[in-house]
């Protein structure tokens, strides 16, 4: 499978600020995804990030709050804007690998908002 | 959209026993059903998956079954070991769009 890394691995931020999370893959992939996992909860899809087009957001998530970039086939960023304590969560990127719907996850970014 | 329900939420078994986790889905067009294992503080790891054209798949001690008519699929772990202790998530998707995860099952294997 592809090797996926995320930066930062964790961060503690003040409310009202923004944090950009980076996801890097060691191979070119068409589809990348961003998920949120709140403490003790399941994974919720935020958006699908395809290179060369606007990200597609799921219900309940908007571009102004979670802007996404996908400048090439190996990299994507997710920004959590104007943060509040409710944004405290683990944010994970995933990639489709092997061309058969299979998704592999990055290590996640643990965000705490004070 | 797709809705995935997972049961039980917690499961405790004795080492060597079998464990079964069940999921149901709502969208009959869903055609891909992966299972992920997540250990504490780590990323979800794909352990097995099944597609809608297959009824059963096995990989060593792990097997998954799919009943398309009833829209449910199950994970079976035989000869459980303490290292199988983790949270397990089922998921369903349609052509890799809109993957939805179950709520998770916390499996504890007692030595």
XYZ file of C-alpha atoms in Angstrom:
225
model
C 0.000 0.000 0.000
C 1.000 3.660 -0.272
C 2.968 5.338 2.523
C 0.939 8.232 3.911
C 2.207 10.897 6.297
C 0.492 13.801 8.009
C 1.774 16.960 9.612
C 1.453 17.977 12.341
C 0.833 14.803 14.310
C -0.796 16.847 17.042
C -1.389 20.448 17.981
C -2.997 22.547 20.672
C -4.584 25.728 19.356
C -6.454 28.712 20.682
C -10.046 29.302 19.703
C -10.517 31.628 16.759
C -7.290 30.575 15.054
C -6.810 28.292 12.046
C -4.683 25.198 11.515
C -3.590 23.666 8.236
C -2.997 19.922 8.154
C -0.844 18.399 5.459
C -1.176 14.948 3.913
C 1.647 13.535 1.800
C 1.617 10.274 -0.161
C 4.656 8.544 -1.622
C 2.826 7.661 -4.850
C 0.444 9.457 -7.165
C -3.183 8.856 -6.259
C -6.327 10.169 -7.855
C -8.629 10.268 -4.881
C -7.844 11.599 -1.424
C -10.282 11.958 1.416
C -10.441 13.839 4.695
C -12.152 12.385 7.760
C -12.858 13.531 11.271
C -12.876 11.182 14.240
C -14.149 12.715 17.443
C -12.973 11.164 20.723
C -14.312 7.635 21.067
C -16.391 7.963 17.925
C -16.463 6.626 14.400
C -15.043 8.196 11.270
C -16.997 10.871 9.445
C -16.151 11.888 5.896
C -15.541 15.625 5.575
C -14.757 15.874 1.880
C -13.266 14.232 -1.171
C -10.270 16.021 -2.666
C -9.528 15.360 -6.312
C -6.629 16.958 -8.105
C -7.658 19.674 -10.526
C -11.163 20.195 -9.202
C -12.946 21.628 -6.222
C -13.316 19.389 -3.200
C -16.682 17.760 -2.685
C -18.030 18.315 0.825
C -20.370 16.084 2.777
C -23.510 17.331 4.427
C -22.659 19.352 7.512
C -19.236 20.457 6.287
C -18.621 23.686 4.353
C -15.698 25.081 2.426
C -15.457 28.242 4.527
C -14.842 26.176 7.649
C -12.736 23.392 6.082
C -10.979 24.707 2.970
C -9.058 21.996 1.125
C -6.265 22.202 -1.401
C -5.089 19.460 -3.767
C -2.261 20.962 -5.813
C -0.941 17.658 -7.170
C -1.433 13.899 -7.068
C 0.658 13.325 -3.923
C -0.383 16.136 -1.582
C -3.413 17.724 0.028
C -4.129 20.130 2.860
C -7.120 20.599 5.117
C -7.536 23.846 7.032
C -9.697 24.027 10.121
C -10.745 27.668 10.279
C -11.894 29.870 13.136
C -11.569 26.964 15.543
C -13.737 26.329 18.570
C -13.391 23.610 21.257
C -15.959 21.556 19.307
C -13.361 21.146 16.555
C -11.148 19.140 18.907
C -10.810 15.843 17.118
C -8.523 13.597 15.132
C -8.338 14.510 11.465
C -7.289 11.770 9.066
C -6.554 11.756 5.397
C -6.991 8.632 3.324
C -6.177 7.651 -0.230
C -7.692 5.222 -2.653
C -5.004 2.762 -3.559
C -4.991 -0.051 -6.050
C -7.815 1.359 -8.125
C -10.410 -0.845 -6.452
C -12.101 1.402 -3.912
C -9.735 0.427 -1.122
C -8.831 3.278 1.206
C -5.733 3.529 3.369
C -5.423 6.029 6.165
C -2.737 8.415 7.263
C -1.638 8.443 10.914
C -3.966 11.305 11.812
C -3.599 14.744 13.378
C -4.828 15.125 16.934
C -6.190 18.636 17.372
C -7.075 20.188 20.708
C -8.732 23.608 20.757
C -8.681 25.528 24.009
C -27.502 8.537 1.715
C -26.034 5.336 3.089
C -26.566 4.441 6.740
C -24.497 1.720 8.397
C -25.419 0.186 11.727
C -22.976 -1.972 13.673
C -23.529 -4.368 16.576
C -22.505 -4.976 19.243
C -20.824 -1.815 20.479
C -18.666 -3.830 22.872
C -17.697 -7.484 22.807
C -15.642 -9.430 25.303
C -14.453 -12.966 24.570
C -12.069 -15.445 26.067
C -8.836 -16.101 24.232
C -9.368 -18.877 21.706
C -13.070 -18.199 21.300
C -14.663 -16.755 18.175
C -15.945 -13.207 17.776
C -18.659 -12.030 15.400
C -19.488 -8.423 14.553
C -22.509 -7.584 12.416
C -23.353 -4.613 10.220
C -26.367 -3.624 8.191
C -26.539 -1.049 5.419
C -29.401 0.840 3.852
C -28.379 1.583 0.246
C -28.830 -1.466 -1.972
C -26.455 0.123 -4.504
C -23.500 -0.123 -2.096
C -20.993 -2.557 -3.521
C -17.869 -2.404 -1.372
C -17.637 -3.394 2.296
C -14.307 -3.017 4.121
C -13.456 -3.759 7.741
C -10.915 -1.719 9.660
C -9.126 -2.428 12.921
C -8.057 0.530 15.032
C -5.775 0.102 17.993
C -5.617 2.826 20.612
C -3.888 5.938 19.291
C -3.290 4.464 15.852
C -4.749 4.804 12.397
C -7.505 2.490 11.126
C -5.958 -0.493 9.362
C -7.777 -2.369 6.619
C -8.013 -6.027 7.617
C -10.376 -7.474 5.046
C -12.928 -6.349 2.484
C -15.613 -7.846 0.316
C -17.373 -6.772 -2.832
C -20.989 -7.270 -3.743
C -20.283 -10.016 -6.262
C -18.871 -12.284 -3.542
C -20.691 -13.897 -0.630
C -17.754 -14.813 1.568
C -14.047 -14.113 1.875
C -11.505 -15.576 4.246
C -7.985 -14.605 5.266
C -6.450 -16.897 7.874
C -8.432 -16.356 11.102
C -10.599 -13.610 9.662
C -13.637 -14.048 7.424
C -16.355 -11.756 6.147
C -19.773 -12.771 4.862
C -22.194 -10.683 2.840
C -25.931 -11.138 2.403
C -27.003 -8.687 -0.291
C -30.665 -9.561 -0.027
C -30.788 -8.791 3.665
C -28.228 -5.982 3.317
C -26.001 -7.174 6.079
C -22.413 -8.315 6.398
C -20.440 -9.790 9.243
C -16.860 -10.121 10.448
C -15.815 -13.421 11.977
C -12.592 -13.821 13.940
C -11.697 -17.339 15.023
C -9.173 -18.450 17.651
C -9.022 -14.953 19.065
C -5.797 -13.700 20.624
C -5.162 -10.782 23.011
C -3.616 -8.805 20.131
C -6.997 -8.900 18.397
C -8.231 -6.464 21.071
C -9.085 -3.206 19.291
C -11.987 -1.222 17.884
C -13.356 -2.653 14.647
C -15.244 -0.558 12.098
C -17.327 -1.767 9.197
C -18.015 0.493 6.239
C -20.020 0.562 3.036
C -19.555 2.527 -0.149
C -20.728 2.771 -3.713
C -17.914 3.002 -6.244
C -15.735 4.565 -3.539
C -18.062 7.472 -3.159
C -19.531 8.433 0.124
C -17.986 5.750 2.335
C -19.963 5.445 5.571
C -18.639 3.822 8.697
C -20.412 1.946 11.428
C -20.176 3.191 14.992
C -17.489 0.662 15.876
C -17.168 -2.402 18.106
C -14.698 -2.495 20.955
C -13.415 -6.059 21.125
C -11.624 -7.258 24.238
C -9.943 -10.653 24.216
C -9.215 -11.872 27.734
C -6.160 -14.069 28.179
